[in-house]
Amino acid sequence: MDQLQTQLDTKEQLENRAQNASLLRYVDSMRTHGHRAARIDPLDLIHREEVAALNPRRYGLTDDLKRYNVNGILWTKPVSSAAAGQDWWTLEEITRHLRSVYVSRIAYEYMHSPSKTERLWFSHLLESESLPSTEEAPITIIDYEVKRRIHELLARSEVLDNFLQLKFPNLKRYGLEGGESMLPALDSLFSSASHGGIQHVILGMPHRGRLNLLTDLLHLPPVALFSKIKGSSELPDLVGHSAAQGDVLSHLVASPKLDYGAPNPVKVSLLPNPSHLEAVNPVALGKTRAKQYALLKTSPADCELGDRVMCVQIHGDASFTGQGVVMEGLGLKWDPEELAKDIIVDLLVYRRCKRRSVPQLYEEKLKTEDILNDETIHTIRGIHKAHLEAQLALVPTYKPDASALLQDRWAGMVWPGSERALSEPETGVGEEMLRRVGTASVHVLEGFEVHSKLERHIRNRVRSLESGSGIDWATAEALAFGSLMHEGCDVRISGQDVGRGTFSQRHAMLVDQRTEGVTVPLNSALGTEGKLELANSSLSEMAVLGFEYGASWERPNLLPIWEAQFGDFFNGAQVIIDTYVVSAEAKWLKQSGIVLLLPHGLDGAGPEHSSSRIERMLQLSDDPYVPTTDDKPANVNIHVVFPTTPAQYFHLLRRQIKRNFRKPLIVAGPKALLRLSAASSSLSDLSEGTRFQPVLDDPIADPSQVKRVVLLSGKIYYDLIKHRETLDLNDVVAFIRLEELSPFPFKQLADTLRRYTRAEEIVYLQEEPRNQGAYTHVMCRIRPVFEEIGYRGVLGYCGRRESALPAPGIGKLYSIQQKAVVDAAFEGL
């Protein structure tokens, strides 16, 4: 583009602009304001008043026959010859040409761009009708064959809508009537993209016109559509996946490879979307970005991010202006390249009501051009109707195809419910490798001036690695990241201030205090194929989580993490959680290894900074109320965990990748525990032969003497054992931690409780209010455990009473309540 500006800013052109400044102002006004007067209403019903800025008299240009040198003012030649010599046009010719470009059936709005190079590129493209390159490539000519293809797309769309209306009159189909021009527009876009080197298009769109696009350009067999309409499943029968329930007709998908005569076909992937239509937008962006990043590793050295993959999103006009996630998505600056820009096309459509349809209007135009006649039109429509009839007849024998599932980058993965699913892999790592990774995570390059306050952070990490003890949460996380990177996996974590960490605990990126240069030690010092990507996001939850979720769909060897600044901030992304994270596998057979880190814990921070609303996550889980017959973990839709040690967190992160299937992981993460010495781990807890434990037994109490067993989850454990010590009740009360709540650990809990042969009561304790937290989830699942161990009592409750708030905002009230919760564990002993 810089070369373009150089060629279109010669000395002769600059002088000509100065001499004809009034003409330049007029031409620029046409470029700036022409869209306001463009005749873009397909029915010519909108009355448009003339825009004063488009009148040449306004600029002192009164003689229509006066000739002007337009070189450098109006672009009429290819780039290679644009700067050569003078080019004389009369004012009348200039006006006619500009109005044909800017005040016609297409409106262009680009002069708001702050980049002069971009403005030059568009003006040259439009006014010279050639691509702004030295190769003098013309814009695609709409010849006979192109017009015939446009017509066939339009006609087939109308035939499909009429066919569905005839055969299924009560069907809610969101037809494309009045908007059929979307199909040739997309066809042209896909063709241009393919010839431009794009090999993948990720497409997100709403309901209207989806069926028309699917059964035509995207090659979905109409029999698949008709089978779904008649009530059959769109999903194939899969061994080991009984939870698939499918989705509605207007959410069907396809991913064909389209051949437009380019060196490589273009694969167009229409993503599934929920009825919250715009929720698909950030998901499509994230999948696009992940595919771009993955292709960089296998593409030639000159391949830049974005050269092979393009994201296309289709919006309704009301949602585009009304749904904030659209603008949040556009604001995600994930591609810094100058040439990678968002282009918005506003396609005006209408609802047909006693008017000729778009296909009919185009047919009339082609008849006047002697391209079509009535017989040809009738034949084209008749052939497609016969094809639809034949496809409808095939419905009784149709079976959905499973061959496209778990292919390409997902090859080697299995379905979570299959016999081959490895639910609890070994996740430990050799101590030598752990020390190497940990040291690399705080390595400072020579000459790099790290912030003085981080020197203690670095020393503490190195000291804990050398001693093998005192491993805190941030260190355990870095060890999980680095060990996965060493095994060839990429790790990506996004959120608000994730590089430093909300609680200044992570420091995965370092900033040079002299140059402000940034380094990621795990990338620079470890030297692995896998990379760590840290994305400090904007103050968005829905778009950012959607983006990371989309990335999780692209490939299973990526660990995608979204960290909420505080746990309750997830509620801004509730639509993504409800319609994608917890339900995508059941609806669409789409696996995801997304991790949600939601800092959780009542510590006096008030109503909005205390709870990750873990009760909501558990309610969204399809965790069964009784154990499986084979004592294996249930195949649940999401895993919900509440780890209390860095080692547990380490194993959870590695388990996400070491499994041969993918499940979303919801982590009620630590705040106060991040630096609590009592909540640290040793390297041996992370070493070979170790793995995540769903239940942690009391390491101190003597099971043969314990009278009261307290089940609990989370950080309050450390407050309880400290208070127990002061009361000298170590062998009277035992605290058993439920580290994984979904799937509920029936077997592990039963095995642990059997050891407490003299226990007189079993209670569940939590610091959250009774109507919140994990209590109701545990209470509904504890009965089979009690029956298994022969315990005849009922589960008691210790904790706060019901509340409309997760936590009080009054400091004294919080302290009183928190003390009462801790004291309740020992009451009566």
PDB file of N, CA and C in Angstrom, residues 454-531:
ATOM      1  N   LEU A 454       9.498  -6.872  41.079  1.00  0.00           N
ATOM      2  CA  LEU A 454       9.380  -8.253  40.619  1.00  0.00           C
ATOM      3  C   LEU A 454      10.602  -9.087  40.971  1.00  0.00           C
ATOM      4  N   GLU A 455      11.654  -8.445  41.443  1.00  0.00           N
ATOM      5  CA  GLU A 455      12.855  -9.206  41.787  1.00  0.00           C
ATOM      6  C   GLU A 455      12.569 -10.200  42.909  1.00  0.00           C
ATOM      7  N   ARG A 456      11.740  -9.803  43.869  1.00  0.00           N
ATOM      8  CA  ARG A 456      11.360 -10.723  44.944  1.00  0.00           C
ATOM      9  C   ARG A 456      10.545 -11.885  44.384  1.00  0.00           C
ATOM     10  N   HIS A 457       9.632 -11.585  43.473  1.00  0.00           N
ATOM     11  CA  HIS A 457       8.824 -12.626  42.826  1.00  0.00           C
ATOM     12  C   HIS A 457       9.732 -13.656  42.161  1.00  0.00           C
ATOM     13  N   ILE A 458      10.736 -13.197  41.456  1.00  0.00           N
ATOM     14  CA  ILE A 458      11.653 -14.092  40.755  1.00  0.00           C
ATOM     15  C   ILE A 458      12.459 -14.924  41.752  1.00  0.00           C
ATOM     16  N   ARG A 459      12.975 -14.281  42.793  1.00  0.00           N
ATOM     17  CA  ARG A 459      13.780 -14.999  43.791  1.00  0.00           C
ATOM     18  C   ARG A 459      12.955 -16.088  44.492  1.00  0.00           C
ATOM     19  N   ASN A 460      11.739 -15.743  44.864  1.00  0.00           N
ATOM     20  CA  ASN A 460      10.891 -16.709  45.568  1.00  0.00           C
ATOM     21  C   ASN A 460      10.595 -17.929  44.712  1.00  0.00           C
ATOM     22  N   ARG A 461      10.356 -17.709  43.429  1.00  0.00           N
ATOM     23  CA  ARG A 461      10.050 -18.849  42.558  1.00  0.00           C
ATOM     24  C   ARG A 461      11.275 -19.745  42.415  1.00  0.00           C
ATOM     25  N   VAL A 462      12.431 -19.143  42.177  1.00  0.00           N
ATOM     26  CA  VAL A 462      13.652 -19.939  42.031  1.00  0.00           C
ATOM     27  C   VAL A 462      13.950 -20.703  43.319  1.00  0.00           C
ATOM     28  N   ARG A 463      13.746 -20.057  44.474  1.00  0.00           N
ATOM     29  CA  ARG A 463      14.012 -20.702  45.758  1.00  0.00           C
ATOM     30  C   ARG A 463      13.082 -21.897  45.966  1.00  0.00           C
ATOM     31  N   SER A 464      11.806 -21.742  45.636  1.00  0.00           N
ATOM     32  CA  SER A 464      10.862 -22.848  45.826  1.00  0.00           C
ATOM     33  C   SER A 464      11.177 -24.016  44.897  1.00  0.00           C
ATOM     34  N   LEU A 465      11.641 -23.729  43.698  1.00  0.00           N
ATOM     35  CA  LEU A 465      12.015 -24.793  42.772  1.00  0.00           C
ATOM     36  C   LEU A 465      13.253 -25.538  43.262  1.00  0.00           C
ATOM     37  N   GLU A 466      14.188 -24.810  43.800  1.00  0.00           N
ATOM     38  CA  GLU A 466      15.410 -25.439  44.304  1.00  0.00           C
ATOM     39  C   GLU A 466      15.136 -26.313  45.515  1.00  0.00           C
ATOM     40  N   SER A 467      14.265 -25.831  46.401  1.00  0.00           N
ATOM     41  CA  SER A 467      13.965 -26.593  47.616  1.00  0.00           C
ATOM     42  C   SER A 467      12.940 -27.689  47.375  1.00  0.00           C
ATOM     43  N   GLY A 468      12.151 -27.531  46.322  1.00  0.00           N
ATOM     44  CA  GLY A 468      11.106 -28.510  46.037  1.00  0.00           C
ATOM     45  C   GLY A 468       9.866 -28.340  46.880  1.00  0.00           C
ATOM     46  N   SER A 469       9.760 -27.237  47.608  1.00  0.00           N
ATOM     47  CA  SER A 469       8.584 -26.990  48.447  1.00  0.00           C
ATOM     48  C   SER A 469       8.155 -25.537  48.298  1.00  0.00           C
ATOM     49  N   GLY A 470       6.969 -25.230  48.812  1.00  0.00           N
ATOM     50  CA  GLY A 470       6.481 -23.858  48.730  1.00  0.00           C
ATOM     51  C   GLY A 470       6.066 -23.440  47.334  1.00  0.00           C
ATOM     52  N   ILE A 471       5.624 -24.397  46.519  1.00  0.00           N
ATOM     53  CA  ILE A 471       5.168 -24.084  45.158  1.00  0.00           C
ATOM     54  C   ILE A 471       3.804 -23.404  45.245  1.00  0.00           C
ATOM     55  N   ASP A 472       3.748 -22.135  44.849  1.00  0.00           N
ATOM     56  CA  ASP A 472       2.473 -21.406  44.929  1.00  0.00           C
ATOM     57  C   ASP A 472       1.675 -21.600  43.647  1.00  0.00           C
ATOM     58  N   TRP A 473       0.486 -20.973  43.613  1.00  0.00           N
ATOM     59  CA  TRP A 473      -0.442 -21.187  42.495  1.00  0.00           C
ATOM     60  C   TRP A 473       0.128 -20.697  41.171  1.00  0.00           C
ATOM     61  N   ALA A 474       0.726 -19.512  41.169  1.00  0.00           N
ATOM     62  CA  ALA A 474       1.255 -18.965  39.918  1.00  0.00           C
ATOM     63  C   ALA A 474       2.389 -19.827  39.393  1.00  0.00           C
ATOM     64  N   THR A 475       3.210 -20.361  40.290  1.00  0.00           N
ATOM     65  CA  THR A 475       4.294 -21.240  39.863  1.00  0.00           C
ATOM     66  C   THR A 475       3.742 -22.538  39.288  1.00  0.00           C
ATOM     67  N   ALA A 476       2.773 -23.120  39.961  1.00  0.00           N
ATOM     68  CA  ALA A 476       2.158 -24.356  39.468  1.00  0.00           C
ATOM     69  C   ALA A 476       1.532 -24.136  38.092  1.00  0.00           C
ATOM     70  N   GLU A 477       0.913 -22.989  37.912  1.00  0.00           N
ATOM     71  CA  GLU A 477       0.317 -22.664  36.617  1.00  0.00           C
ATOM     72  C   GLU A 477       1.388 -22.560  35.542  1.00  0.00           C
ATOM     73  N   ALA A 478       2.475 -21.862  35.848  1.00  0.00           N
ATOM     74  CA  ALA A 478       3.566 -21.731  34.888  1.00  0.00           C
ATOM     75  C   ALA A 478       4.159 -23.092  34.546  1.00  0.00           C
ATOM     76  N   LEU A 479       4.253 -23.978  35.540  1.00  0.00           N
ATOM     77  CA  LEU A 479       4.767 -25.323  35.294  1.00  0.00           C
ATOM     78  C   LEU A 479       3.830 -26.122  34.388  1.00  0.00           C
ATOM     79  N   ALA A 480       2.526 -25.941  34.578  1.00  0.00           N
ATOM     80  CA  ALA A 480       1.560 -26.609  33.698  1.00  0.00           C
ATOM     81  C   ALA A 480       1.670 -26.071  32.280  1.00  0.00           C
ATOM     82  N   PHE A 481       1.720 -24.749  32.144  1.00  0.00           N
ATOM     83  CA  PHE A 481       1.839 -24.140  30.825  1.00  0.00           C
ATOM     84  C   PHE A 481       3.106 -24.623  30.114  1.00  0.00           C
ATOM     85  N   GLY A 482       4.241 -24.470  30.787  1.00  0.00           N
ATOM     86  CA  GLY A 482       5.512 -24.782  30.153  1.00  0.00           C
ATOM     87  C   GLY A 482       5.668 -26.244  29.804  1.00  0.00           C
ATOM     88  N   SER A 483       5.192 -27.143  30.672  1.00  0.00           N
ATOM     89  CA  SER A 483       5.294 -28.571  30.374  1.00  0.00           C
ATOM     90  C   SER A 483       4.423 -28.951  29.181  1.00  0.00           C
ATOM     91  N   LEU A 484       3.256 -28.336  29.063  1.00  0.00           N
ATOM     92  CA  LEU A 484       2.410 -28.584  27.891  1.00  0.00           C
ATOM     93  C   LEU A 484       3.055 -28.022  26.630  1.00  0.00           C
ATOM     94  N   MET A 485       3.650 -26.866  26.738  1.00  0.00           N
ATOM     95  CA  MET A 485       4.363 -26.286  25.604  1.00  0.00           C
ATOM     96  C   MET A 485       5.502 -27.191  25.162  1.00  0.00           C
ATOM     97  N   HIS A 486       6.197 -27.781  26.113  1.00  0.00           N
ATOM     98  CA  HIS A 486       7.291 -28.706  25.800  1.00  0.00           C
ATOM     99  C   HIS A 486       6.775 -29.930  25.063  1.00  0.00           C
ATOM    100  N   GLU A 487       5.523 -30.280  25.286  1.00  0.00           N
ATOM    101  CA  GLU A 487       4.916 -31.428  24.616  1.00  0.00           C
ATOM    102  C   GLU A 487       4.264 -31.043  23.293  1.00  0.00           C
ATOM    103  N   GLY A 488       4.473 -29.799  22.845  1.00  0.00           N
ATOM    104  CA  GLY A 488       4.004 -29.374  21.532  1.00  0.00           C
ATOM    105  C   GLY A 488       2.671 -28.672  21.510  1.00  0.00           C
ATOM    106  N   CYS A 489       2.111 -28.367  22.663  1.00  0.00           N
ATOM    107  CA  CYS A 489       0.808 -27.706  22.717  1.00  0.00           C
ATOM    108  C   CYS A 489       0.982 -26.200  22.889  1.00  0.00           C
ATOM    109  N   ASP A 490       0.067 -25.463  22.319  1.00  0.00           N
ATOM    110  CA  ASP A 490       0.013 -24.018  22.547  1.00  0.00           C
ATOM    111  C   ASP A 490      -0.926 -23.730  23.706  1.00  0.00           C
ATOM    112  N   VAL A 491      -0.632 -22.669  24.426  1.00  0.00           N
ATOM    113  CA  VAL A 491      -1.472 -22.222  25.532  1.00  0.00           C
ATOM    114  C   VAL A 491      -1.853 -20.776  25.267  1.00  0.00           C
ATOM    115  N   ARG A 492      -3.122 -20.484  25.395  1.00  0.00           N
ATOM    116  CA  ARG A 492      -3.597 -19.107  25.194  1.00  0.00           C
ATOM    117  C   ARG A 492      -4.499 -18.739  26.363  1.00  0.00           C
ATOM    118  N   ILE A 493      -4.191 -17.635  27.015  1.00  0.00           N
ATOM    119  CA  ILE A 493      -5.019 -17.155  28.117  1.00  0.00           C
ATOM    120  C   ILE A 493      -5.378 -15.704  27.863  1.00  0.00           C
ATOM    121  N   SER A 494      -6.653 -15.396  27.972  1.00  0.00           N
ATOM    122  CA  SER A 494      -7.107 -14.026  27.731  1.00  0.00           C
ATOM    123  C   SER A 494      -7.987 -13.568  28.875  1.00  0.00           C
ATOM    124  N   GLY A 495      -8.172 -12.275  28.936  1.00  0.00           N
ATOM    125  CA  GLY A 495      -8.962 -11.653  29.994  1.00  0.00           C
ATOM    126  C   GLY A 495      -8.379 -10.294  30.308  1.00  0.00           C
ATOM    127  N   GLN A 496      -8.921  -9.679  31.312  1.00  0.00           N
ATOM    128  CA  GLN A 496      -8.520  -8.317  31.644  1.00  0.00           C
ATOM    129  C   GLN A 496      -7.296  -8.347  32.562  1.00  0.00           C
ATOM    130  N   ASP A 497      -6.152  -7.992  31.994  1.00  0.00           N
ATOM    131  CA  ASP A 497      -4.893  -7.928  32.738  1.00  0.00           C
ATOM    132  C   ASP A 497      -4.360  -9.309  33.096  1.00  0.00           C
ATOM    133  N   VAL A 498      -4.436 -10.256  32.158  1.00  0.00           N
ATOM    134  CA  VAL A 498      -3.986 -11.616  32.468  1.00  0.00           C
ATOM    135  C   VAL A 498      -2.464 -11.735  32.465  1.00  0.00           C
ATOM    136  N   GLY A 499      -1.764 -10.859  31.756  1.00  0.00           N
ATOM    137  CA  GLY A 499      -0.311 -10.943  31.739  1.00  0.00           C
ATOM    138  C   GLY A 499       0.268 -10.787  33.131  1.00  0.00           C
ATOM    139  N   ARG A 500      -0.232  -9.802  33.862  1.00  0.00           N
ATOM    140  CA  ARG A 500       0.195  -9.564  35.247  1.00  0.00           C
ATOM    141  C   ARG A 500      -0.604 -10.419  36.212  1.00  0.00           C
ATOM    142  N   GLY A 501      -1.888 -10.590  35.903  1.00  0.00           N
ATOM    143  CA  GLY A 501      -2.797 -11.267  36.815  1.00  0.00           C
ATOM    144  C   GLY A 501      -3.552 -10.243  37.637  1.00  0.00           C
ATOM    145  N   THR A 502      -4.855 -10.437  37.803  1.00  0.00           N
ATOM    146  CA  THR A 502      -5.674  -9.490  38.556  1.00  0.00           C
ATOM    147  C   THR A 502      -5.090  -9.211  39.937  1.00  0.00           C
ATOM    148  N   PHE A 503      -4.527 -10.245  40.561  1.00  0.00           N
ATOM    149  CA  PHE A 503      -4.021 -10.101  41.931  1.00  0.00           C
ATOM    150  C   PHE A 503      -2.492 -10.032  41.944  1.00  0.00           C
ATOM    151  N   SER A 504      -1.906  -9.567  40.824  1.00  0.00           N
ATOM    152  CA  SER A 504      -0.449  -9.400  40.702  1.00  0.00           C
ATOM    153  C   SER A 504       0.295 -10.687  41.033  1.00  0.00           C
ATOM    154  N   GLN A 505      -0.267 -11.807  40.590  1.00  0.00           N
ATOM    155  CA  GLN A 505       0.342 -13.085  40.953  1.00  0.00           C
ATOM    156  C   GLN A 505       1.049 -13.768  39.783  1.00  0.00           C
ATOM    157  N   ARG A 506       0.660 -13.475  38.546  1.00  0.00           N
ATOM    158  CA  ARG A 506       1.119 -14.297  37.419  1.00  0.00           C
ATOM    159  C   ARG A 506       2.442 -13.811  36.851  1.00  0.00           C
ATOM    160  N   HIS A 507       2.502 -12.586  36.404  1.00  0.00           N
ATOM    161  CA  HIS A 507       3.704 -11.982  35.807  1.00  0.00           C
ATOM    162  C   HIS A 507       4.295 -12.895  34.727  1.00  0.00           C
ATOM    163  N   ALA A 508       3.425 -13.370  33.836  1.00  0.00           N
ATOM    164  CA  ALA A 508       3.886 -14.232  32.742  1.00  0.00           C
ATOM    165  C   ALA A 508       4.542 -13.432  31.629  1.00  0.00           C
ATOM    166  N   MET A 509       4.344 -12.121  31.640  1.00  0.00           N
ATOM    167  CA  MET A 509       5.048 -11.251  30.702  1.00  0.00           C
ATOM    168  C   MET A 509       5.781 -10.181  31.514  1.00  0.00           C
ATOM    169  N   LEU A 510       6.960  -9.828  31.051  1.00  0.00           N
ATOM    170  CA  LEU A 510       7.773  -8.835  31.734  1.00  0.00           C
ATOM    171  C   LEU A 510       7.967  -7.626  30.830  1.00  0.00           C
ATOM    172  N   VAL A 511       8.016  -6.453  31.434  1.00  0.00           N
ATOM    173  CA  VAL A 511       8.172  -5.212  30.684  1.00  0.00           C
ATOM    174  C   VAL A 511       9.519  -4.582  31.038  1.00  0.00           C
ATOM    175  N   ASP A 512      10.321  -4.282  30.014  1.00  0.00           N
ATOM    176  CA  ASP A 512      11.600  -3.615  30.221  1.00  0.00           C
ATOM    177  C   ASP A 512      11.335  -2.184  30.680  1.00  0.00           C
ATOM    178  N   GLN A 513      11.855  -1.822  31.841  1.00  0.00           N
ATOM    179  CA  GLN A 513      11.567  -0.517  32.427  1.00  0.00           C
ATOM    180  C   GLN A 513      12.258   0.622  31.670  1.00  0.00           C
ATOM    181  N   ARG A 514      13.234   0.304  30.820  1.00  0.00           N
ATOM    182  CA  ARG A 514      13.907   1.350  30.041  1.00  0.00           C
ATOM    183  C   ARG A 514      13.281   1.520  28.669  1.00  0.00           C
ATOM    184  N   THR A 515      12.993   0.407  27.996  1.00  0.00           N
ATOM    185  CA  THR A 515      12.524   0.480  26.612  1.00  0.00           C
ATOM    186  C   THR A 515      11.030   0.217  26.467  1.00  0.00           C
ATOM    187  N   GLU A 516      10.390  -0.287  27.530  1.00  0.00           N
ATOM    188  CA  GLU A 516       8.986  -0.714  27.516  1.00  0.00           C
ATOM    189  C   GLU A 516       8.754  -1.898  26.589  1.00  0.00           C
ATOM    190  N   GLY A 517       9.826  -2.568  26.195  1.00  0.00           N
ATOM    191  CA  GLY A 517       9.681  -3.806  25.437  1.00  0.00           C
ATOM    192  C   GLY A 517       9.122  -4.910  26.317  1.00  0.00           C
ATOM    193  N   VAL A 518       8.387  -5.828  25.692  1.00  0.00           N
ATOM    194  CA  VAL A 518       7.712  -6.898  26.436  1.00  0.00           C
ATOM    195  C   VAL A 518       8.313  -8.246  26.046  1.00  0.00           C
ATOM    196  N   THR A 519       8.522  -9.098  27.028  1.00  0.00           N
ATOM    197  CA  THR A 519       8.977 -10.458  26.758  1.00  0.00           C
ATOM    198  C   THR A 519       8.132 -11.433  27.554  1.00  0.00           C
ATOM    199  N   VAL A 520       7.929 -12.609  26.989  1.00  0.00           N
ATOM    200  CA  VAL A 520       7.244 -13.708  27.674  1.00  0.00           C
ATOM    201  C   VAL A 520       8.305 -14.762  27.944  1.00  0.00           C
ATOM    202  N   PRO A 521       8.806 -14.857  29.171  1.00  0.00           N
ATOM    203  CA  PRO A 521       9.934 -15.743  29.463  1.00  0.00           C
ATOM    204  C   PRO A 521       9.742 -17.187  29.009  1.00  0.00           C
ATOM    205  N   LEU A 522       8.539 -17.733  29.165  1.00  0.00           N
ATOM    206  CA  LEU A 522       8.337 -19.116  28.749  1.00  0.00           C
ATOM    207  C   LEU A 522       8.563 -19.300  27.254  1.00  0.00           C
ATOM    208  N   ASN A 523       8.299 -18.260  26.483  1.00  0.00           N
ATOM    209  CA  ASN A 523       8.549 -18.345  25.042  1.00  0.00           C
ATOM    210  C   ASN A 523      10.022 -18.123  24.712  1.00  0.00           C
ATOM    211  N   SER A 524      10.617 -17.127  25.344  1.00  0.00           N
ATOM    212  CA  SER A 524      11.982 -16.755  24.987  1.00  0.00           C
ATOM    213  C   SER A 524      13.026 -17.697  25.570  1.00  0.00           C
ATOM    214  N   ALA A 525      12.766 -18.278  26.733  1.00  0.00           N
ATOM    215  CA  ALA A 525      13.788 -19.073  27.408  1.00  0.00           C
ATOM    216  C   ALA A 525      13.589 -20.573  27.266  1.00  0.00           C
ATOM    217  N   LEU A 526      12.355 -21.019  27.039  1.00  0.00           N
ATOM    218  CA  LEU A 526      12.101 -22.454  27.011  1.00  0.00           C
ATOM    219  C   LEU A 526      12.445 -23.078  25.666  1.00  0.00           C
ATOM    220  N   GLY A 527      12.236 -22.308  24.573  1.00  0.00           N
ATOM    221  CA  GLY A 527      12.603 -22.799  23.250  1.00  0.00           C
ATOM    222  C   GLY A 527      11.804 -23.985  22.778  1.00  0.00           C
ATOM    223  N   THR A 528      10.509 -24.005  23.050  1.00  0.00           N
ATOM    224  CA  THR A 528       9.661 -25.134  22.664  1.00  0.00           C
ATOM    225  C   THR A 528       8.856 -24.802  21.415  1.00  0.00           C
ATOM    226  N   GLU A 529       8.327 -25.860  20.799  1.00  0.00           N
ATOM    227  CA  GLU A 529       7.457 -25.659  19.640  1.00  0.00           C
ATOM    228  C   GLU A 529       6.154 -24.988  20.056  1.00  0.00           C
ATOM    229  N   GLY A 530       5.626 -25.409  21.197  1.00  0.00           N
ATOM    230  CA  GLY A 530       4.422 -24.774  21.713  1.00  0.00           C
ATOM    231  C   GLY A 530       4.712 -23.379  22.228  1.00  0.00           C
ATOM    232  N   LYS A 531       3.725 -22.506  22.121  1.00  0.00           N
ATOM    233  CA  LYS A 531       3.901 -21.116  22.541  1.00  0.00           C
ATOM    234  C   LYS A 531       2.803 -20.715  23.523  1.00  0.00           C
TER     235      LYS A 531
END
